[in-house]
Amino acid sequence: MKAFLRRKGVSLSAREYVVTALSYMALGLFASLIIGLIIQTIGEQAVALGVENLEFMIDMGGYAMETKIMGGAIGVAIAYGLKAPPLVLLSALFAGAFGAELGGPAGSYVTALLATEFGKVVYKTTRVDIIVTPFVTIFIGFVVGTFIGPPINTFMVWFGEVINWSTEQQPLIMGMLVAVLMGWALTAPISSLAIAIMLSIDGLAAGAATIGCAAQMVGFAAASYRDNGFGGFLAQGIGTSMLQIANVLKKPIIIIPPTIAGAVLAPFATVWIGLTNNDLGAGMGTSGLVGQIMTFESMGFTWPVFWSMMVLHVVGPAFISLVIAEWFRKKGWIKPGDMKITYE
């Protein structure tokens, strides 16, 4: 059986289903829900400022954010990440869309994942493959989306509500904890974006998560500047701190400076300033400045919000991480080349 599944490209690997699938799910989310909200927000702000002829951006962004569109994008993205053949990949669009319709992002993830793997199993097993493969993929998507996706989504949303509520009740401890865990998720080869959206992290918890993720990105960018120069600074600062994961595995101590930065700064948002965000920005940090755009979307465009965000998302993480990293270098705990990345 294992040999048969291996020939079909079905690995039954936890890494494949958690790391790879979630990472590609994030691409699907970015290509639909997130970019749609960015476009819609630009249109709304342009109209509010009196700019003419940009009303169409509101409708365009809204269409990209529709549940079925988002689910279809997730389905195709996951199928592509799992190296599905064309018939399965295209049929996964339905599976993801149907899963999202009944079970939200979490339902779409589970539905697309199972439908894709079943589709790969039956691919090229009959002479009427062009009928059997999409039928099985769509059928499995319908069954999973109907019976399995909704309960999983209900649990994920409930768990996210617990996190949101706990952060409001214990903003100091929970703010630090959320920032650290979401920051690690961003640097690790899994998708902090997908996690934040599936859990519906919102409000103060989302604000803390954004700081934790930004601290990893900006913190690593600043701390590793002498190893990577300006190009590496940009690649990590507005790209992703995941570029450091190989170095973290070789020398785990290098993740301590940005982690401390996130833990120190998050309480300023949750306890004193009240800097919030939404689930779309919570897991993005400074990647593509999405976390900052979503902060404005959540709190409005004001100068106090702007300066709070600059300090907690950019200046603070860079300063704290750099100071700690330099101290580690003086102690000999971090050596030249320990944070060297390949980003080209």
PDB file of N, CA and C in Angstrom, residues 74-172:
ATOM      1  N   ILE A  74      -7.688  28.893  -2.148  1.00  0.00           N
ATOM      2  CA  ILE A  74      -7.042  27.996  -1.183  1.00  0.00           C
ATOM      3  C   ILE A  74      -6.942  26.588  -1.751  1.00  0.00           C
ATOM      4  N   GLY A  75      -8.030  26.107  -2.357  1.00  0.00           N
ATOM      5  CA  GLY A  75      -8.046  24.760  -2.917  1.00  0.00           C
ATOM      6  C   GLY A  75      -6.984  24.557  -3.980  1.00  0.00           C
ATOM      7  N   VAL A  76      -6.902  25.491  -4.920  1.00  0.00           N
ATOM      8  CA  VAL A  76      -5.911  25.388  -5.998  1.00  0.00           C
ATOM      9  C   VAL A  76      -4.497  25.508  -5.429  1.00  0.00           C
ATOM     10  N   ALA A  77      -4.310  26.416  -4.470  1.00  0.00           N
ATOM     11  CA  ALA A  77      -2.981  26.612  -3.886  1.00  0.00           C
ATOM     12  C   ALA A  77      -2.491  25.357  -3.165  1.00  0.00           C
ATOM     13  N   ILE A  78      -3.367  24.748  -2.375  1.00  0.00           N
ATOM     14  CA  ILE A  78      -2.979  23.530  -1.654  1.00  0.00           C
ATOM     15  C   ILE A  78      -2.698  22.394  -2.627  1.00  0.00           C
ATOM     16  N   ALA A  79      -3.546  22.230  -3.629  1.00  0.00           N
ATOM     17  CA  ALA A  79      -3.339  21.176  -4.624  1.00  0.00           C
ATOM     18  C   ALA A  79      -2.016  21.377  -5.358  1.00  0.00           C
ATOM     19  N   TYR A  80      -1.700  22.619  -5.675  1.00  0.00           N
ATOM     20  CA  TYR A  80      -0.434  22.918  -6.342  1.00  0.00           C
ATOM     21  C   TYR A  80       0.745  22.589  -5.425  1.00  0.00           C
ATOM     22  N   GLY A  81       0.613  22.956  -4.147  1.00  0.00           N
ATOM     23  CA  GLY A  81       1.676  22.670  -3.186  1.00  0.00           C
ATOM     24  C   GLY A  81       1.906  21.186  -2.983  1.00  0.00           C
ATOM     25  N   LEU A  82       0.838  20.394  -3.116  1.00  0.00           N
ATOM     26  CA  LEU A  82       0.945  18.937  -2.962  1.00  0.00           C
ATOM     27  C   LEU A  82       1.260  18.238  -4.284  1.00  0.00           C
ATOM     28  N   LYS A  83       1.610  19.039  -5.294  1.00  0.00           N
ATOM     29  CA  LYS A  83       2.027  18.523  -6.606  1.00  0.00           C
ATOM     30  C   LYS A  83       0.942  17.663  -7.258  1.00  0.00           C
ATOM     31  N   ALA A  84      -0.285  18.141  -7.204  1.00  0.00           N
ATOM     32  CA  ALA A  84      -1.402  17.426  -7.820  1.00  0.00           C
ATOM     33  C   ALA A  84      -1.345  17.553  -9.336  1.00  0.00           C
ATOM     34  N   PRO A  85      -1.758  16.511 -10.064  1.00  0.00           N
ATOM     35  CA  PRO A  85      -1.838  16.605 -11.523  1.00  0.00           C
ATOM     36  C   PRO A  85      -2.933  17.594 -11.926  1.00  0.00           C
ATOM     37  N   PRO A  86      -2.923  18.061 -13.181  1.00  0.00           N
ATOM     38  CA  PRO A  86      -3.845  19.128 -13.598  1.00  0.00           C
ATOM     39  C   PRO A  86      -5.318  18.873 -13.301  1.00  0.00           C
ATOM     40  N   LEU A  87      -5.826  17.668 -13.587  1.00  0.00           N
ATOM     41  CA  LEU A  87      -7.244  17.388 -13.344  1.00  0.00           C
ATOM     42  C   LEU A  87      -7.603  17.521 -11.867  1.00  0.00           C
ATOM     43  N   VAL A  88      -6.715  17.066 -11.015  1.00  0.00           N
ATOM     44  CA  VAL A  88      -6.959  17.162  -9.573  1.00  0.00           C
ATOM     45  C   VAL A  88      -6.856  18.613  -9.116  1.00  0.00           C
ATOM     46  N   LEU A  89      -5.839  19.306  -9.605  1.00  0.00           N
ATOM     47  CA  LEU A  89      -5.628  20.694  -9.211  1.00  0.00           C
ATOM     48  C   LEU A  89      -6.840  21.559  -9.543  1.00  0.00           C
ATOM     49  N   LEU A  90      -7.360  21.400 -10.749  1.00  0.00           N
ATOM     50  CA  LEU A  90      -8.500  22.217 -11.166  1.00  0.00           C
ATOM     51  C   LEU A  90      -9.771  21.830 -10.425  1.00  0.00           C
ATOM     52  N   SER A  91      -9.933  20.561 -10.126  1.00  0.00           N
ATOM     53  CA  SER A  91     -11.111  20.113  -9.374  1.00  0.00           C
ATOM     54  C   SER A  91     -11.038  20.540  -7.914  1.00  0.00           C
ATOM     55  N   ALA A  92      -9.820  20.736  -7.420  1.00  0.00           N
ATOM     56  CA  ALA A  92      -9.655  21.181  -6.034  1.00  0.00           C
ATOM     57  C   ALA A  92     -10.215  22.578  -5.825  1.00  0.00           C
ATOM     58  N   LEU A  93     -10.390  23.311  -6.911  1.00  0.00           N
ATOM     59  CA  LEU A  93     -11.017  24.628  -6.805  1.00  0.00           C
ATOM     60  C   LEU A  93     -12.403  24.504  -6.183  1.00  0.00           C
ATOM     61  N   PHE A  94     -13.172  23.509  -6.654  1.00  0.00           N
ATOM     62  CA  PHE A  94     -14.510  23.283  -6.088  1.00  0.00           C
ATOM     63  C   PHE A  94     -14.412  22.865  -4.630  1.00  0.00           C
ATOM     64  N   ALA A  95     -13.501  21.949  -4.344  1.00  0.00           N
ATOM     65  CA  ALA A  95     -13.373  21.447  -2.972  1.00  0.00           C
ATOM     66  C   ALA A  95     -13.075  22.583  -2.001  1.00  0.00           C
ATOM     67  N   GLY A  96     -12.117  23.433  -2.363  1.00  0.00           N
ATOM     68  CA  GLY A  96     -11.778  24.552  -1.497  1.00  0.00           C
ATOM     69  C   GLY A  96     -12.914  25.537  -1.341  1.00  0.00           C
ATOM     70  N   ALA A  97     -13.614  25.815  -2.453  1.00  0.00           N
ATOM     71  CA  ALA A  97     -14.728  26.762  -2.410  1.00  0.00           C
ATOM     72  C   ALA A  97     -15.865  26.242  -1.551  1.00  0.00           C
ATOM     73  N   PHE A  98     -16.205  24.973  -1.717  1.00  0.00           N
ATOM     74  CA  PHE A  98     -17.301  24.398  -0.941  1.00  0.00           C
ATOM     75  C   PHE A  98     -16.929  24.298   0.533  1.00  0.00           C
ATOM     76  N   GLY A  99     -15.685  23.916   0.802  1.00  0.00           N
ATOM     77  CA  GLY A  99     -15.234  23.842   2.188  1.00  0.00           C
ATOM     78  C   GLY A  99     -15.286  25.189   2.875  1.00  0.00           C
ATOM     79  N   ALA A 100     -14.915  26.253   2.149  1.00  0.00           N
ATOM     80  CA  ALA A 100     -14.948  27.598   2.722  1.00  0.00           C
ATOM     81  C   ALA A 100     -16.372  28.071   2.956  1.00  0.00           C
ATOM     82  N   GLU A 101     -17.274  27.691   2.058  1.00  0.00           N
ATOM     83  CA  GLU A 101     -18.668  28.129   2.167  1.00  0.00           C
ATOM     84  C   GLU A 101     -19.307  27.627   3.458  1.00  0.00           C
ATOM     85  N   LEU A 102     -18.993  26.400   3.859  1.00  0.00           N
ATOM     86  CA  LEU A 102     -19.607  25.815   5.053  1.00  0.00           C
ATOM     87  C   LEU A 102     -18.706  25.852   6.283  1.00  0.00           C
ATOM     88  N   GLY A 103     -17.400  25.872   6.067  1.00  0.00           N
ATOM     89  CA  GLY A 103     -16.482  25.746   7.199  1.00  0.00           C
ATOM     90  C   GLY A 103     -15.421  26.808   7.305  1.00  0.00           C
ATOM     91  N   GLY A 104     -15.540  27.894   6.533  1.00  0.00           N
ATOM     92  CA  GLY A 104     -14.555  28.957   6.621  1.00  0.00           C
ATOM     93  C   GLY A 104     -13.177  28.521   6.148  1.00  0.00           C
ATOM     94  N   PRO A 105     -12.133  29.293   6.450  1.00  0.00           N
ATOM     95  CA  PRO A 105     -10.777  28.945   6.015  1.00  0.00           C
ATOM     96  C   PRO A 105     -10.310  27.578   6.498  1.00  0.00           C
ATOM     97  N   ALA A 106     -10.627  27.218   7.746  1.00  0.00           N
ATOM     98  CA  ALA A 106     -10.214  25.911   8.269  1.00  0.00           C
ATOM     99  C   ALA A 106     -10.900  24.785   7.515  1.00  0.00           C
ATOM    100  N   GLY A 107     -12.194  24.959   7.237  1.00  0.00           N
ATOM    101  CA  GLY A 107     -12.924  23.958   6.463  1.00  0.00           C
ATOM    102  C   GLY A 107     -12.385  23.834   5.059  1.00  0.00           C
ATOM    103  N   SER A 108     -12.011  24.953   4.465  1.00  0.00           N
ATOM    104  CA  SER A 108     -11.439  24.939   3.119  1.00  0.00           C
ATOM    105  C   SER A 108     -10.113  24.189   3.097  1.00  0.00           C
ATOM    106  N   TYR A 109      -9.301  24.406   4.114  1.00  0.00           N
ATOM    107  CA  TYR A 109      -8.001  23.730   4.218  1.00  0.00           C
ATOM    108  C   TYR A 109      -8.170  22.213   4.283  1.00  0.00           C
ATOM    109  N   VAL A 110      -9.003  21.743   5.194  1.00  0.00           N
ATOM    110  CA  VAL A 110      -9.200  20.300   5.375  1.00  0.00           C
ATOM    111  C   VAL A 110      -9.829  19.684   4.132  1.00  0.00           C
ATOM    112  N   THR A 111     -10.834  20.347   3.580  1.00  0.00           N
ATOM    113  CA  THR A 111     -11.537  19.820   2.411  1.00  0.00           C
ATOM    114  C   THR A 111     -10.613  19.719   1.206  1.00  0.00           C
ATOM    115  N   ALA A 112      -9.876  20.779   0.939  1.00  0.00           N
ATOM    116  CA  ALA A 112      -8.964  20.775  -0.205  1.00  0.00           C
ATOM    117  C   ALA A 112      -7.868  19.733  -0.034  1.00  0.00           C
ATOM    118  N   LEU A 113      -7.370  19.597   1.180  1.00  0.00           N
ATOM    119  CA  LEU A 113      -6.300  18.635   1.458  1.00  0.00           C
ATOM    120  C   LEU A 113      -6.748  17.205   1.173  1.00  0.00           C
ATOM    121  N   LEU A 114      -7.879  16.805   1.736  1.00  0.00           N
ATOM    122  CA  LEU A 114      -8.357  15.431   1.561  1.00  0.00           C
ATOM    123  C   LEU A 114      -8.820  15.176   0.130  1.00  0.00           C
ATOM    124  N   ALA A 115      -9.507  16.132  -0.460  1.00  0.00           N
ATOM    125  CA  ALA A 115      -9.973  15.960  -1.839  1.00  0.00           C
ATOM    126  C   ALA A 115      -8.795  15.801  -2.795  1.00  0.00           C
ATOM    127  N   THR A 116      -7.752  16.576  -2.573  1.00  0.00           N
ATOM    128  CA  THR A 116      -6.561  16.488  -3.425  1.00  0.00           C
ATOM    129  C   THR A 116      -5.898  15.123  -3.317  1.00  0.00           C
ATOM    130  N   GLU A 117      -5.740  14.624  -2.115  1.00  0.00           N
ATOM    131  CA  GLU A 117      -5.070  13.335  -1.929  1.00  0.00           C
ATOM    132  C   GLU A 117      -5.893  12.183  -2.505  1.00  0.00           C
ATOM    133  N   PHE A 118      -7.201  12.216  -2.335  1.00  0.00           N
ATOM    134  CA  PHE A 118      -8.042  11.180  -2.945  1.00  0.00           C
ATOM    135  C   PHE A 118      -8.011  11.288  -4.468  1.00  0.00           C
ATOM    136  N   GLY A 119      -7.994  12.502  -4.976  1.00  0.00           N
ATOM    137  CA  GLY A 119      -7.911  12.686  -6.418  1.00  0.00           C
ATOM    138  C   GLY A 119      -6.618  12.139  -6.990  1.00  0.00           C
ATOM    139  N   LYS A 120      -5.515  12.336  -6.261  1.00  0.00           N
ATOM    140  CA  LYS A 120      -4.226  11.806  -6.708  1.00  0.00           C
ATOM    141  C   LYS A 120      -4.217  10.280  -6.721  1.00  0.00           C
ATOM    142  N   VAL A 121      -4.933   9.673  -5.771  1.00  0.00           N
ATOM    143  CA  VAL A 121      -4.977   8.211  -5.698  1.00  0.00           C
ATOM    144  C   VAL A 121      -5.656   7.616  -6.927  1.00  0.00           C
ATOM    145  N   VAL A 122      -6.759   8.218  -7.388  1.00  0.00           N
ATOM    146  CA  VAL A 122      -7.506   7.636  -8.518  1.00  0.00           C
ATOM    147  C   VAL A 122      -6.998   8.122  -9.870  1.00  0.00           C
ATOM    148  N   TYR A 123      -6.104   9.093  -9.866  1.00  0.00           N
ATOM    149  CA  TYR A 123      -5.616   9.644 -11.129  1.00  0.00           C
ATOM    150  C   TYR A 123      -4.930   8.566 -11.969  1.00  0.00           C
ATOM    151  N   LYS A 124      -5.347   8.439 -13.204  1.00  0.00           N
ATOM    152  CA  LYS A 124      -4.796   7.489 -14.177  1.00  0.00           C
ATOM    153  C   LYS A 124      -4.933   6.031 -13.737  1.00  0.00           C
ATOM    154  N   THR A 125      -6.038   5.714 -13.086  1.00  0.00           N
ATOM    155  CA  THR A 125      -6.296   4.310 -12.734  1.00  0.00           C
ATOM    156  C   THR A 125      -7.335   3.682 -13.656  1.00  0.00           C
ATOM    157  N   THR A 126      -8.015   4.483 -14.464  1.00  0.00           N
ATOM    158  CA  THR A 126      -9.026   3.968 -15.396  1.00  0.00           C
ATOM    159  C   THR A 126      -8.828   4.607 -16.760  1.00  0.00           C
ATOM    160  N   ARG A 127      -9.552   4.074 -17.746  1.00  0.00           N
ATOM    161  CA  ARG A 127      -9.475   4.632 -19.101  1.00  0.00           C
ATOM    162  C   ARG A 127     -10.361   5.868 -19.263  1.00  0.00           C
ATOM    163  N   VAL A 128     -11.215   6.085 -18.288  1.00  0.00           N
ATOM    164  CA  VAL A 128     -12.076   7.278 -18.328  1.00  0.00           C
ATOM    165  C   VAL A 128     -11.619   8.249 -17.237  1.00  0.00           C
ATOM    166  N   ASP A 129     -10.323   8.447 -17.188  1.00  0.00           N
ATOM    167  CA  ASP A 129      -9.720   9.271 -16.143  1.00  0.00           C
ATOM    168  C   ASP A 129     -10.268  10.693 -16.147  1.00  0.00           C
ATOM    169  N   ILE A 130     -10.575  11.211 -17.318  1.00  0.00           N
ATOM    170  CA  ILE A 130     -11.040  12.592 -17.420  1.00  0.00           C
ATOM    171  C   ILE A 130     -12.379  12.797 -16.715  1.00  0.00           C
ATOM    172  N   ILE A 131     -13.101  11.701 -16.474  1.00  0.00           N
ATOM    173  CA  ILE A 131     -14.372  11.768 -15.740  1.00  0.00           C
ATOM    174  C   ILE A 131     -14.173  11.354 -14.283  1.00  0.00           C
ATOM    175  N   VAL A 132     -13.463  10.244 -14.081  1.00  0.00           N
ATOM    176  CA  VAL A 132     -13.324   9.682 -12.736  1.00  0.00           C
ATOM    177  C   VAL A 132     -12.557  10.621 -11.800  1.00  0.00           C
ATOM    178  N   THR A 133     -11.436  11.162 -12.269  1.00  0.00           N
ATOM    179  CA  THR A 133     -10.595  11.979 -11.388  1.00  0.00           C
ATOM    180  C   THR A 133     -11.313  13.225 -10.871  1.00  0.00           C
ATOM    181  N   PRO A 134     -11.884  14.064 -11.750  1.00  0.00           N
ATOM    182  CA  PRO A 134     -12.593  15.229 -11.199  1.00  0.00           C
ATOM    183  C   PRO A 134     -13.827  14.853 -10.390  1.00  0.00           C
ATOM    184  N   PHE A 135     -14.503  13.746 -10.784  1.00  0.00           N
ATOM    185  CA  PHE A 135     -15.686  13.327 -10.029  1.00  0.00           C
ATOM    186  C   PHE A 135     -15.312  12.966  -8.595  1.00  0.00           C
ATOM    187  N   VAL A 136     -14.273  12.148  -8.438  1.00  0.00           N
ATOM    188  CA  VAL A 136     -13.851  11.727  -7.099  1.00  0.00           C
ATOM    189  C   VAL A 136     -13.377  12.931  -6.280  1.00  0.00           C
ATOM    190  N   THR A 137     -12.592  13.792  -6.905  1.00  0.00           N
ATOM    191  CA  THR A 137     -12.078  14.969  -6.190  1.00  0.00           C
ATOM    192  C   THR A 137     -13.217  15.863  -5.717  1.00  0.00           C
ATOM    193  N   ILE A 138     -14.172  16.111  -6.597  1.00  0.00           N
ATOM    194  CA  ILE A 138     -15.310  16.963  -6.241  1.00  0.00           C
ATOM    195  C   ILE A 138     -16.211  16.280  -5.217  1.00  0.00           C
ATOM    196  N   PHE A 139     -16.432  14.975  -5.385  1.00  0.00           N
ATOM    197  CA  PHE A 139     -17.297  14.241  -4.458  1.00  0.00           C
ATOM    198  C   PHE A 139     -16.705  14.234  -3.048  1.00  0.00           C
ATOM    199  N   ILE A 140     -15.409  13.936  -2.953  1.00  0.00           N
ATOM    200  CA  ILE A 140     -14.752  13.938  -1.644  1.00  0.00           C
ATOM    201  C   ILE A 140     -14.803  15.340  -1.038  1.00  0.00           C
ATOM    202  N   GLY A 141     -14.606  16.346  -1.883  1.00  0.00           N
ATOM    203  CA  GLY A 141     -14.691  17.723  -1.402  1.00  0.00           C
ATOM    204  C   GLY A 141     -16.062  18.040  -0.832  1.00  0.00           C
ATOM    205  N   PHE A 142     -17.104  17.551  -1.506  1.00  0.00           N
ATOM    206  CA  PHE A 142     -18.475  17.785  -1.034  1.00  0.00           C
ATOM    207  C   PHE A 142     -18.722  17.094   0.306  1.00  0.00           C
ATOM    208  N   VAL A 143     -18.305  15.826   0.404  1.00  0.00           N
ATOM    209  CA  VAL A 143     -18.536  15.056   1.634  1.00  0.00           C
ATOM    210  C   VAL A 143     -17.765  15.656   2.810  1.00  0.00           C
ATOM    211  N   VAL A 144     -16.476  15.916   2.592  1.00  0.00           N
ATOM    212  CA  VAL A 144     -15.652  16.471   3.671  1.00  0.00           C
ATOM    213  C   VAL A 144     -16.137  17.870   4.047  1.00  0.00           C
ATOM    214  N   GLY A 145     -16.444  18.668   3.025  1.00  0.00           N
ATOM    215  CA  GLY A 145     -16.915  20.023   3.285  1.00  0.00           C
ATOM    216  C   GLY A 145     -18.220  20.060   4.046  1.00  0.00           C
ATOM    217  N   THR A 146     -19.048  19.041   3.860  1.00  0.00           N
ATOM    218  CA  THR A 146     -20.349  18.991   4.529  1.00  0.00           C
ATOM    219  C   THR A 146     -20.253  18.481   5.956  1.00  0.00           C
ATOM    220  N   PHE A 147     -19.465  17.432   6.167  1.00  0.00           N
ATOM    221  CA  PHE A 147     -19.501  16.736   7.460  1.00  0.00           C
ATOM    222  C   PHE A 147     -18.282  16.966   8.359  1.00  0.00           C
ATOM    223  N   ILE A 148     -17.135  17.289   7.780  1.00  0.00           N
ATOM    224  CA  ILE A 148     -15.919  17.407   8.587  1.00  0.00           C
ATOM    225  C   ILE A 148     -15.482  18.856   8.758  1.00  0.00           C
ATOM    226  N   GLY A 149     -15.552  19.633   7.689  1.00  0.00           N
ATOM    227  CA  GLY A 149     -15.095  21.019   7.734  1.00  0.00           C
ATOM    228  C   GLY A 149     -15.776  21.882   8.781  1.00  0.00           C
ATOM    229  N   PRO A 150     -17.113  21.898   8.840  1.00  0.00           N
ATOM    230  CA  PRO A 150     -17.794  22.782   9.806  1.00  0.00           C
ATOM    231  C   PRO A 150     -17.423  22.546  11.266  1.00  0.00           C
ATOM    232  N   PRO A 151     -17.366  21.285  11.752  1.00  0.00           N
ATOM    233  CA  PRO A 151     -16.963  21.095  13.158  1.00  0.00           C
ATOM    234  C   PRO A 151     -15.543  21.580  13.438  1.00  0.00           C
ATOM    235  N   ILE A 152     -14.641  21.351  12.479  1.00  0.00           N
ATOM    236  CA  ILE A 152     -13.263  21.809  12.665  1.00  0.00           C
ATOM    237  C   ILE A 152     -13.225  23.326  12.729  1.00  0.00           C
ATOM    238  N   ASN A 153     -13.972  23.973  11.837  1.00  0.00           N
ATOM    239  CA  ASN A 153     -14.015  25.432  11.843  1.00  0.00           C
ATOM    240  C   ASN A 153     -14.611  25.961  13.140  1.00  0.00           C
ATOM    241  N   THR A 154     -15.657  25.291  13.624  1.00  0.00           N
ATOM    242  CA  THR A 154     -16.280  25.705  14.887  1.00  0.00           C
ATOM    243  C   THR A 154     -15.278  25.647  16.034  1.00  0.00           C
ATOM    244  N   PHE A 155     -14.497  24.572  16.077  1.00  0.00           N
ATOM    245  CA  PHE A 155     -13.484  24.439  17.127  1.00  0.00           C
ATOM    246  C   PHE A 155     -12.416  25.519  16.997  1.00  0.00           C
ATOM    247  N   MET A 156     -11.936  25.754  15.768  1.00  0.00           N
ATOM    248  CA  MET A 156     -10.883  26.742  15.562  1.00  0.00           C
ATOM    249  C   MET A 156     -11.360  28.135  15.964  1.00  0.00           C
ATOM    250  N   VAL A 157     -12.584  28.481  15.563  1.00  0.00           N
ATOM    251  CA  VAL A 157     -13.125  29.795  15.917  1.00  0.00           C
ATOM    252  C   VAL A 157     -13.290  29.911  17.430  1.00  0.00           C
ATOM    253  N   TRP A 158     -13.778  28.837  18.070  1.00  0.00           N
ATOM    254  CA  TRP A 158     -13.924  28.846  19.530  1.00  0.00           C
ATOM    255  C   TRP A 158     -12.575  29.042  20.209  1.00  0.00           C
ATOM    256  N   PHE A 159     -11.571  28.324  19.740  1.00  0.00           N
ATOM    257  CA  PHE A 159     -10.240  28.440  20.324  1.00  0.00           C
ATOM    258  C   PHE A 159      -9.695  29.853  20.137  1.00  0.00           C
ATOM    259  N   GLY A 160      -9.950  30.427  18.954  1.00  0.00           N
ATOM    260  CA  GLY A 160      -9.525  31.805  18.710  1.00  0.00           C
ATOM    261  C   GLY A 160     -10.228  32.786  19.632  1.00  0.00           C
ATOM    262  N   GLU A 161     -11.521  32.545  19.884  1.00  0.00           N
ATOM    263  CA  GLU A 161     -12.265  33.406  20.806  1.00  0.00           C
ATOM    264  C   GLU A 161     -11.698  33.315  22.220  1.00  0.00           C
ATOM    265  N   VAL A 162     -11.267  32.119  22.605  1.00  0.00           N
ATOM    266  CA  VAL A 162     -10.639  31.948  23.918  1.00  0.00           C
ATOM    267  C   VAL A 162      -9.355  32.773  23.998  1.00  0.00           C
ATOM    268  N   ILE A 163      -8.563  32.740  22.924  1.00  0.00           N
ATOM    269  CA  ILE A 163      -7.321  33.523  22.890  1.00  0.00           C
ATOM    270  C   ILE A 163      -7.631  35.014  22.972  1.00  0.00           C
ATOM    271  N   ASN A 164      -8.607  35.472  22.172  1.00  0.00           N
ATOM    272  CA  ASN A 164      -8.980  36.888  22.181  1.00  0.00           C
ATOM    273  C   ASN A 164      -9.466  37.320  23.566  1.00  0.00           C
ATOM    274  N   TRP A 165     -10.334  36.504  24.172  1.00  0.00           N
ATOM    275  CA  TRP A 165     -10.887  36.824  25.491  1.00  0.00           C
ATOM    276  C   TRP A 165      -9.790  36.812  26.551  1.00  0.00           C
ATOM    277  N   SER A 166      -8.925  35.809  26.489  1.00  0.00           N
ATOM    278  CA  SER A 166      -7.851  35.695  27.480  1.00  0.00           C
ATOM    279  C   SER A 166      -6.904  36.886  27.409  1.00  0.00           C
ATOM    280  N   THR A 167      -6.655  37.367  26.193  1.00  0.00           N
ATOM    281  CA  THR A 167      -5.768  38.520  26.036  1.00  0.00           C
ATOM    282  C   THR A 167      -6.388  39.766  26.643  1.00  0.00           C
ATOM    283  N   GLU A 168      -7.703  39.903  26.523  1.00  0.00           N
ATOM    284  CA  GLU A 168      -8.378  41.045  27.136  1.00  0.00           C
ATOM    285  C   GLU A 168      -8.378  40.951  28.659  1.00  0.00           C
ATOM    286  N   GLN A 169      -8.478  39.720  29.183  1.00  0.00           N
ATOM    287  CA  GLN A 169      -8.512  39.534  30.637  1.00  0.00           C
ATOM    288  C   GLN A 169      -7.119  39.630  31.256  1.00  0.00           C
ATOM    289  N   GLN A 170      -6.129  39.090  30.581  1.00  0.00           N
ATOM    290  CA  GLN A 170      -4.744  39.098  31.065  1.00  0.00           C
ATOM    291  C   GLN A 170      -3.838  39.665  29.971  1.00  0.00           C
ATOM    292  N   PRO A 171      -3.951  40.964  29.700  1.00  0.00           N
ATOM    293  CA  PRO A 171      -3.240  41.538  28.549  1.00  0.00           C
ATOM    294  C   PRO A 171      -1.724  41.461  28.642  1.00  0.00           C
ATOM    295  N   LEU A 172      -1.181  41.481  29.854  1.00  0.00           N
ATOM    296  CA  LEU A 172       0.279  41.440  29.984  1.00  0.00           C
ATOM    297  C   LEU A 172       0.832  40.072  29.607  1.00  0.00           C
TER     298      LEU A 172
END
